[in-house]
Amino acid sequence: MFTIIANGTEIGYSFFENGDPPMGVAFGQFIPSANFTAFLGSTLPRKAAENGIHEYAEGISIESGPNKRLECAAISIAECNTAGSVEYEVTVLGIPSSLYEEFFPKHYADYFDPGS
């Protein structure tokens, strides 16, 4: 499980269930922590509601353990509010291939060695 951090405070988690190694992308369900409500109250969406989706991206980082921060080009959390239900997805873009294999070995193996 990965920890999602905003401005130094843990705001949630994700297993990053999906990924595309050649594109350097990983994404999955965002599981909010108790601090997420405060984050929402202090942060404006990068992209206002479009088809019920808000997107947050400022000051967000990802860690897989103490001092194991994932270097990448961008991270965003999308809030989808449809039919009275709110769900979140977190997406990481621009993960270097050397780090992709280290942080997401299953996605990497599934793509580059599907028979393993």
mmCIF file of C-alpha atoms in Angstrom:
data_model
loop_
_atom_site.group_PDB
_atom_site.id
_atom_site.type_symbol
_atom_site.label_atom_id
_atom_site.label_comp_id
_atom_site.label_asym_id
_atom_site.label_seq_id
_atom_site.Cartn_x
_atom_site.Cartn_y
_atom_site.Cartn_z
ATOM 1 C CA MET A 1 0.000 0.000 0.000
ATOM 2 C CA PHE A 2 1.218 3.479 -0.858
ATOM 3 C CA THR A 3 0.739 6.574 1.296
ATOM 4 C CA ILE A 4 -0.495 9.744 -0.401
ATOM 5 C CA ILE A 5 0.891 12.936 1.163
ATOM 6 C CA ALA A 6 -0.143 16.546 0.593
ATOM 7 C CA ASN A 7 2.024 19.358 1.903
ATOM 8 C CA GLY A 8 3.676 17.021 4.429
ATOM 9 C CA THR A 9 0.448 15.463 5.765
ATOM 10 C CA GLU A 10 -0.818 11.971 4.971
ATOM 11 C CA ILE A 11 -4.214 12.284 3.264
ATOM 12 C CA GLY A 12 -4.871 8.755 2.037
ATOM 13 C CA TYR A 13 -3.708 5.511 0.517
ATOM 14 C CA SER A 14 -3.795 3.506 -2.702
ATOM 15 C CA PHE A 15 -2.799 0.065 -3.925
ATOM 16 C CA PHE A 16 -2.383 1.412 -7.498
ATOM 17 C CA GLU A 17 -4.264 -1.556 -8.913
ATOM 18 C CA ASN A 18 -3.623 -0.547 -12.530
ATOM 19 C CA GLY A 19 -0.659 0.615 -14.540
ATOM 20 C CA ASP A 20 0.968 1.085 -17.925
ATOM 21 C CA PRO A 21 4.752 0.607 -17.585
ATOM 22 C CA PRO A 22 5.783 1.895 -21.064
ATOM 23 C CA MET A 23 3.812 5.090 -20.437
ATOM 24 C CA GLY A 24 5.154 5.448 -16.875
ATOM 25 C CA VAL A 25 1.617 5.576 -15.461
ATOM 26 C CA ALA A 26 0.027 3.956 -12.401
ATOM 27 C CA PHE A 27 -3.464 4.556 -11.045
ATOM 28 C CA GLY A 28 -5.985 3.139 -8.636
ATOM 29 C CA GLN A 29 -8.635 3.786 -6.049
ATOM 30 C CA PHE A 30 -7.764 6.554 -3.600
ATOM 31 C CA ILE A 31 -8.705 5.646 -0.021
ATOM 32 C CA PRO A 32 -9.076 8.880 1.992
ATOM 33 C CA SER A 33 -7.723 9.128 5.538
ATOM 34 C CA ALA A 34 -9.115 11.326 8.308
ATOM 35 C CA ASN A 35 -6.873 14.198 7.112
ATOM 36 C CA PHE A 36 -8.400 14.247 3.624
ATOM 37 C CA THR A 37 -11.366 16.409 4.650
ATOM 38 C CA ALA A 38 -9.001 19.136 5.896
ATOM 39 C CA PHE A 39 -7.044 18.889 2.616
ATOM 40 C CA LEU A 40 -10.244 19.392 0.613
ATOM 41 C CA GLY A 41 -11.169 22.391 2.757
ATOM 42 C CA SER A 42 -7.806 24.073 2.188
ATOM 43 C CA THR A 43 -7.232 23.265 -1.492
ATOM 44 C CA LEU A 44 -9.000 24.404 -4.616
ATOM 45 C CA PRO A 45 -9.399 21.843 -7.385
ATOM 46 C CA ARG A 46 -6.934 22.241 -10.257
ATOM 47 C CA LYS A 47 -9.790 21.516 -12.597
ATOM 48 C CA ALA A 48 -13.319 22.479 -11.588
ATOM 49 C CA ALA A 49 -16.195 20.040 -11.884
ATOM 50 C CA GLU A 50 -16.458 18.739 -15.401
ATOM 51 C CA ASN A 51 -18.945 15.907 -15.807
ATOM 52 C CA GLY A 52 -18.983 15.608 -12.010
ATOM 53 C CA ILE A 53 -15.184 15.296 -11.719
ATOM 54 C CA HIS A 54 -12.914 17.567 -9.635
ATOM 55 C CA GLU A 55 -9.138 17.166 -9.898
ATOM 56 C CA TYR A 56 -6.558 17.999 -7.204
ATOM 57 C CA ALA A 57 -2.827 18.087 -7.935
ATOM 58 C CA GLU A 58 -0.925 20.683 -5.896
ATOM 59 C CA GLY A 59 1.685 19.583 -3.351
ATOM 60 C CA ILE A 60 0.934 15.844 -3.567
ATOM 61 C CA SER A 61 3.578 13.116 -3.211
ATOM 62 C CA ILE A 62 3.592 9.335 -2.807
ATOM 63 C CA GLU A 63 5.623 7.092 -0.504
ATOM 64 C CA SER A 64 5.868 3.308 -0.313
ATOM 65 C CA GLY A 65 7.599 3.385 3.064
ATOM 66 C CA PRO A 66 9.820 5.600 5.209
ATOM 67 C CA ASN A 67 12.070 7.668 2.944
ATOM 68 C CA LYS A 68 10.766 5.822 -0.172
ATOM 69 C CA ARG A 69 9.260 8.690 -2.169
ATOM 70 C CA LEU A 70 8.207 7.967 -5.746
ATOM 71 C CA GLU A 71 9.741 10.438 -8.193
ATOM 72 C CA CYS A 72 7.383 11.291 -11.049
ATOM 73 C CA ALA A 73 6.222 14.122 -13.309
ATOM 74 C CA ALA A 74 2.729 14.589 -11.855
ATOM 75 C CA ILE A 75 0.181 13.204 -9.404
ATOM 76 C CA SER A 76 -3.517 13.927 -9.392
ATOM 77 C CA ILE A 77 -6.521 12.877 -7.349
ATOM 78 C CA ALA A 78 -9.814 12.876 -9.214
ATOM 79 C CA GLU A 79 -13.086 13.150 -7.314
ATOM 80 C CA CYS A 80 -16.034 11.705 -9.203
ATOM 81 C CA ASN A 81 -19.443 12.607 -7.828
ATOM 82 C CA THR A 82 -22.155 10.729 -9.670
ATOM 83 C CA ALA A 83 -25.571 9.492 -8.610
ATOM 84 C CA GLY A 84 -25.033 10.825 -5.087
ATOM 85 C CA SER A 85 -21.887 8.750 -4.565
ATOM 86 C CA VAL A 86 -18.361 10.167 -4.291
ATOM 87 C CA GLU A 87 -15.378 8.078 -5.352
ATOM 88 C CA TYR A 88 -11.710 9.005 -5.772
ATOM 89 C CA GLU A 89 -8.939 7.835 -8.082
ATOM 90 C CA VAL A 90 -5.253 8.731 -7.853
ATOM 91 C CA THR A 91 -3.049 8.808 -10.965
ATOM 92 C CA VAL A 92 0.746 9.053 -11.211
ATOM 93 C CA LEU A 93 2.317 10.186 -14.497
ATOM 94 C CA GLY A 94 5.900 10.206 -15.729
ATOM 95 C CA ILE A 95 7.406 7.453 -13.581
ATOM 96 C CA PRO A 96 10.956 6.700 -14.823
ATOM 97 C CA SER A 97 11.267 3.094 -16.065
ATOM 98 C CA SER A 98 13.998 2.271 -13.519
ATOM 99 C CA LEU A 99 11.671 3.286 -10.679
ATOM 100 C CA TYR A 100 8.601 1.717 -12.260
ATOM 101 C CA GLU A 101 10.055 -1.775 -11.928
ATOM 102 C CA GLU A 102 11.089 -1.082 -8.321
ATOM 103 C CA PHE A 103 7.773 0.421 -7.138
ATOM 104 C CA PHE A 104 5.339 -1.589 -9.308
ATOM 105 C CA PRO A 105 7.006 -4.965 -9.965
ATOM 106 C CA LYS A 106 3.717 -6.776 -10.686
ATOM 107 C CA HIS A 107 2.595 -4.267 -13.341
ATOM 108 C CA TYR A 108 6.090 -4.376 -14.833
ATOM 109 C CA ALA A 109 6.207 -8.192 -14.942
ATOM 110 C CA ASP A 110 2.643 -8.486 -16.254
ATOM 111 C CA TYR A 111 3.522 -6.220 -19.174
ATOM 112 C CA PHE A 112 7.077 -7.245 -20.055
ATOM 113 C CA ASP A 113 6.909 -10.936 -19.067
ATOM 114 C CA PRO A 114 3.223 -11.933 -19.168
ATOM 115 C CA GLY A 115 4.006 -15.661 -18.927
ATOM 116 C CA SER A 116 5.752 -15.417 -15.556
#
